[in-house]
Amino acid sequence: MDTIGLSILKGIISFFLHPLTYITIIGAFLLGRSRVKRDRRDFHTRVHDVLDDVVFAVVPCLIIGAAFFILNLFLGLTVPFSTTITMSIAALLLLITGQIRFLSPAFVMILPVFAALFYTPRDLGNSTLNRMQEGIGSVSFEALALLVGLLVFIEGYLIATNAGKQTSPRLVESKRGKIVGSHEMQRLWLLPLFLFLPVGNVESLSWWPLLDFGNESYAFLLLPFPIGFRKLIHHALPLPEMKTNGRQVALLGAGTVILGMISYFLDNEWVALAAIGLVMVGRAGILLLHRGKNKPAYFNERNEGLVILGILPGSPADQMSLQVGEVISKVNGLSLGKGVDFYTALQRNAAFCKLEVLDINGEIRFEQKALYNNTHHELGLLFVKENRFEDQEEAQ
């Protein structure tokens, strides 16, 4: 047990020595900074803090990484060190090119699979580089199928539970040249991925690990595995759309795990390769399914009422029970539309605000709040406005 504990400790240390750990965190910070710049361009104010993207990159994956650690500690999914290198290279290429929408485990695994099938190790004139190529063609495709299935399932869980939080409101131009609202989801998650390496001084036992991939001794590695997601939604509310998208990805991952288990028990790598191919094609299909380009805009200007595009955190509106996608039809008794401006109606009572709200189910309710001298002119709501390029405050 002392040997196992020491090997696990070395694996954990490797996570903090891996450059991809810090590149992913820096990437999340840069995503946050670009989002804040867009917020100021569209609304002349910041919606969410720049460091929120870093928090979302790390915090949700800590519990998930710990759960995967415990699961794989018993399963024993084993890949050569050379395969972890190709996984890191694929993730790094997608990161530095900014294509985080394709930073899915289903696409990251394309390079390791092709390397295992077609790459022949060669003398690179350096002993370290030569050692990095060892075992690249001996990887178990059954293990890869199970691994990519579990990772895609985790990706789906993250999309369903995390991608819809603190989405970024945006103003975009429609095909007809009108300004419409949309919500952008950009996430970069850093998953601590616990894996077995088929080398080391940890001996296998008769009952451990549960899955036998032909190895008798192991070492452990905690690999930083970035998972990216980006989507621009203009045709629907962001939260239910993300839940649907996430469930579909999670089901795809679960199906791949089932096929991977079948390939393991049948000892048939062709079934495993078919499972890997299906998850790649299926993930691309889900991307295409949720494009929503030809669907009508949900966040647009209306003849009567204003659709809430965003709510500033900590604002008076945030302290009320308002939600993105609801329609404000009246302010202080004045119906919006037909020349009645939100700001004008708000000024009707500088000390108090009463809103008539049409919720997402089409039901009317009332919200009210006392205002103070420093907040009577800004409630903290973001709307779609055609004159966004004029020099005026967009957050009312």
PDB file of N, CA, C and O in Angstrom, residues 172-196:
ATOM      1  N   VAL A 172     -26.226  40.793 -31.826  1.00  0.00           N
ATOM      2  CA  VAL A 172     -25.712  40.384 -33.132  1.00  0.00           C
ATOM      3  C   VAL A 172     -26.657  40.880 -34.218  1.00  0.00           C
ATOM      4  O   VAL A 172     -27.811  41.247 -33.951  1.00  0.00           O
ATOM      5  N   GLU A 173     -26.159  40.869 -35.428  1.00  0.00           N
ATOM      6  CA  GLU A 173     -26.961  41.318 -36.571  1.00  0.00           C
ATOM      7  C   GLU A 173     -27.556  40.101 -37.272  1.00  0.00           C
ATOM      8  O   GLU A 173     -26.848  39.157 -37.614  1.00  0.00           O
ATOM      9  N   SER A 174     -28.870  40.130 -37.476  1.00  0.00           N
ATOM     10  CA  SER A 174     -29.541  39.022 -38.141  1.00  0.00           C
ATOM     11  C   SER A 174     -29.322  39.100 -39.651  1.00  0.00           C
ATOM     12  O   SER A 174     -28.755  40.062 -40.171  1.00  0.00           O
ATOM     13  N   LYS A 175     -29.804  38.065 -40.367  1.00  0.00           N
ATOM     14  CA  LYS A 175     -29.672  38.063 -41.822  1.00  0.00           C
ATOM     15  C   LYS A 175     -30.430  39.218 -42.471  1.00  0.00           C
ATOM     16  O   LYS A 175     -30.094  39.652 -43.572  1.00  0.00           O
ATOM     17  N   ARG A 176     -31.456  39.701 -41.791  1.00  0.00           N
ATOM     18  CA  ARG A 176     -32.234  40.818 -42.321  1.00  0.00           C
ATOM     19  C   ARG A 176     -31.640  42.168 -41.947  1.00  0.00           C
ATOM     20  O   ARG A 176     -32.220  43.213 -42.243  1.00  0.00           O
ATOM     21  N   GLY A 177     -30.493  42.161 -41.268  1.00  0.00           N
ATOM     22  CA  GLY A 177     -29.837  43.402 -40.909  1.00  0.00           C
ATOM     23  C   GLY A 177     -30.349  44.037 -39.627  1.00  0.00           C
ATOM     24  O   GLY A 177     -29.965  45.163 -39.308  1.00  0.00           O
ATOM     25  N   LYS A 178     -31.187  43.318 -38.866  1.00  0.00           N
ATOM     26  CA  LYS A 178     -31.709  43.854 -37.615  1.00  0.00           C
ATOM     27  C   LYS A 178     -30.864  43.355 -36.452  1.00  0.00           C
ATOM     28  O   LYS A 178     -30.259  42.283 -36.506  1.00  0.00           O
ATOM     29  N   ILE A 179     -30.808  44.151 -35.396  1.00  0.00           N
ATOM     30  CA  ILE A 179     -30.083  43.766 -34.196  1.00  0.00           C
ATOM     31  C   ILE A 179     -30.970  42.875 -33.339  1.00  0.00           C
ATOM     32  O   ILE A 179     -32.087  43.250 -32.991  1.00  0.00           O
ATOM     33  N   VAL A 180     -30.475  41.693 -33.014  1.00  0.00           N
ATOM     34  CA  VAL A 180     -31.204  40.761 -32.154  1.00  0.00           C
ATOM     35  C   VAL A 180     -30.278  40.348 -31.011  1.00  0.00           C
ATOM     36  O   VAL A 180     -29.053  40.494 -31.086  1.00  0.00           O
ATOM     37  N   GLY A 181     -30.879  39.836 -29.968  1.00  0.00           N
ATOM     38  CA  GLY A 181     -30.106  39.383 -28.825  1.00  0.00           C
ATOM     39  C   GLY A 181     -29.755  37.911 -28.938  1.00  0.00           C
ATOM     40  O   GLY A 181     -30.427  37.136 -29.624  1.00  0.00           O
ATOM     41  N   SER A 182     -28.702  37.539 -28.263  1.00  0.00           N
ATOM     42  CA  SER A 182     -28.293  36.138 -28.219  1.00  0.00           C
ATOM     43  C   SER A 182     -27.541  35.904 -26.912  1.00  0.00           C
ATOM     44  O   SER A 182     -27.204  36.849 -26.203  1.00  0.00           O
ATOM     45  N   HIS A 183     -27.292  34.657 -26.618  1.00  0.00           N
ATOM     46  CA  HIS A 183     -26.492  34.302 -25.450  1.00  0.00           C
ATOM     47  C   HIS A 183     -25.364  33.389 -25.894  1.00  0.00           C
ATOM     48  O   HIS A 183     -25.580  32.432 -26.635  1.00  0.00           O
ATOM     49  N   GLU A 184     -24.179  33.718 -25.426  1.00  0.00           N
ATOM     50  CA  GLU A 184     -23.008  32.934 -25.787  1.00  0.00           C
ATOM     51  C   GLU A 184     -22.542  32.137 -24.575  1.00  0.00           C
ATOM     52  O   GLU A 184     -22.378  32.665 -23.484  1.00  0.00           O
ATOM     53  N   MET A 185     -22.346  30.841 -24.791  1.00  0.00           N
ATOM     54  CA  MET A 185     -21.795  29.966 -23.773  1.00  0.00           C
ATOM     55  C   MET A 185     -20.374  29.610 -24.172  1.00  0.00           C
ATOM     56  O   MET A 185     -20.164  28.983 -25.207  1.00  0.00           O
ATOM     57  N   GLN A 186     -19.420  30.044 -23.387  1.00  0.00           N
ATOM     58  CA  GLN A 186     -18.022  29.674 -23.599  1.00  0.00           C
ATOM     59  C   GLN A 186     -17.477  29.090 -22.304  1.00  0.00           C
ATOM     60  O   GLN A 186     -17.449  29.766 -21.277  1.00  0.00           O
ATOM     61  N   ARG A 187     -17.080  27.862 -22.367  1.00  0.00           N
ATOM     62  CA  ARG A 187     -16.544  27.205 -21.194  1.00  0.00           C
ATOM     63  C   ARG A 187     -15.257  26.461 -21.557  1.00  0.00           C
ATOM     64  O   ARG A 187     -15.141  25.859 -22.623  1.00  0.00           O
ATOM     65  N   LEU A 188     -14.317  26.515 -20.649  1.00  0.00           N
ATOM     66  CA  LEU A 188     -13.089  25.748 -20.768  1.00  0.00           C
ATOM     67  C   LEU A 188     -12.885  25.065 -19.422  1.00  0.00           C
ATOM     68  O   LEU A 188     -12.552  25.720 -18.430  1.00  0.00           O
ATOM     69  N   TRP A 189     -13.150  23.763 -19.371  1.00  0.00           N
ATOM     70  CA  TRP A 189     -13.056  23.010 -18.124  1.00  0.00           C
ATOM     71  C   TRP A 189     -11.720  22.269 -18.067  1.00  0.00           C
ATOM     72  O   TRP A 189     -11.246  21.743 -19.072  1.00  0.00           O
ATOM     73  N   LEU A 190     -11.132  22.225 -16.870  1.00  0.00           N
ATOM     74  CA  LEU A 190      -9.868  21.523 -16.668  1.00  0.00           C
ATOM     75  C   LEU A 190     -10.122  20.305 -15.794  1.00  0.00           C
ATOM     76  O   LEU A 190     -10.310  20.409 -14.579  1.00  0.00           O
ATOM     77  N   LEU A 191     -10.140  19.136 -16.420  1.00  0.00           N
ATOM     78  CA  LEU A 191     -10.452  17.892 -15.721  1.00  0.00           C
ATOM     79  C   LEU A 191      -9.170  17.173 -15.305  1.00  0.00           C
ATOM     80  O   LEU A 191      -8.339  16.857 -16.159  1.00  0.00           O
ATOM     81  N   PRO A 192      -8.985  16.895 -14.004  1.00  0.00           N
ATOM     82  CA  PRO A 192      -7.854  16.050 -13.584  1.00  0.00           C
ATOM     83  C   PRO A 192      -8.171  14.587 -13.911  1.00  0.00           C
ATOM     84  O   PRO A 192      -9.004  13.976 -13.254  1.00  0.00           O
ATOM     85  N   LEU A 193      -7.523  14.057 -14.912  1.00  0.00           N
ATOM     86  CA  LEU A 193      -7.849  12.728 -15.435  1.00  0.00           C
ATOM     87  C   LEU A 193      -6.865  11.697 -14.885  1.00  0.00           C
ATOM     88  O   LEU A 193      -5.672  11.689 -15.228  1.00  0.00           O
ATOM     89  N   PHE A 194      -7.353  10.813 -14.036  1.00  0.00           N
ATOM     90  CA  PHE A 194      -6.514   9.786 -13.389  1.00  0.00           C
ATOM     91  C   PHE A 194      -6.445   8.551 -14.278  1.00  0.00           C
ATOM     92  O   PHE A 194      -7.461   7.936 -14.592  1.00  0.00           O
ATOM     93  N   LEU A 195      -5.215   8.178 -14.662  1.00  0.00           N
ATOM     94  CA  LEU A 195      -5.022   7.052 -15.569  1.00  0.00           C
ATOM     95  C   LEU A 195      -3.947   6.115 -15.046  1.00  0.00           C
ATOM     96  O   LEU A 195      -3.068   6.510 -14.270  1.00  0.00           O
ATOM     97  N   PHE A 196      -4.019   4.844 -15.501  1.00  0.00           N
ATOM     98  CA  PHE A 196      -2.984   3.860 -15.234  1.00  0.00           C
ATOM     99  C   PHE A 196      -2.009   3.855 -16.407  1.00  0.00           C
ATOM    100  O   PHE A 196      -2.417   3.912 -17.572  1.00  0.00           O
TER     101      PHE A 196
END
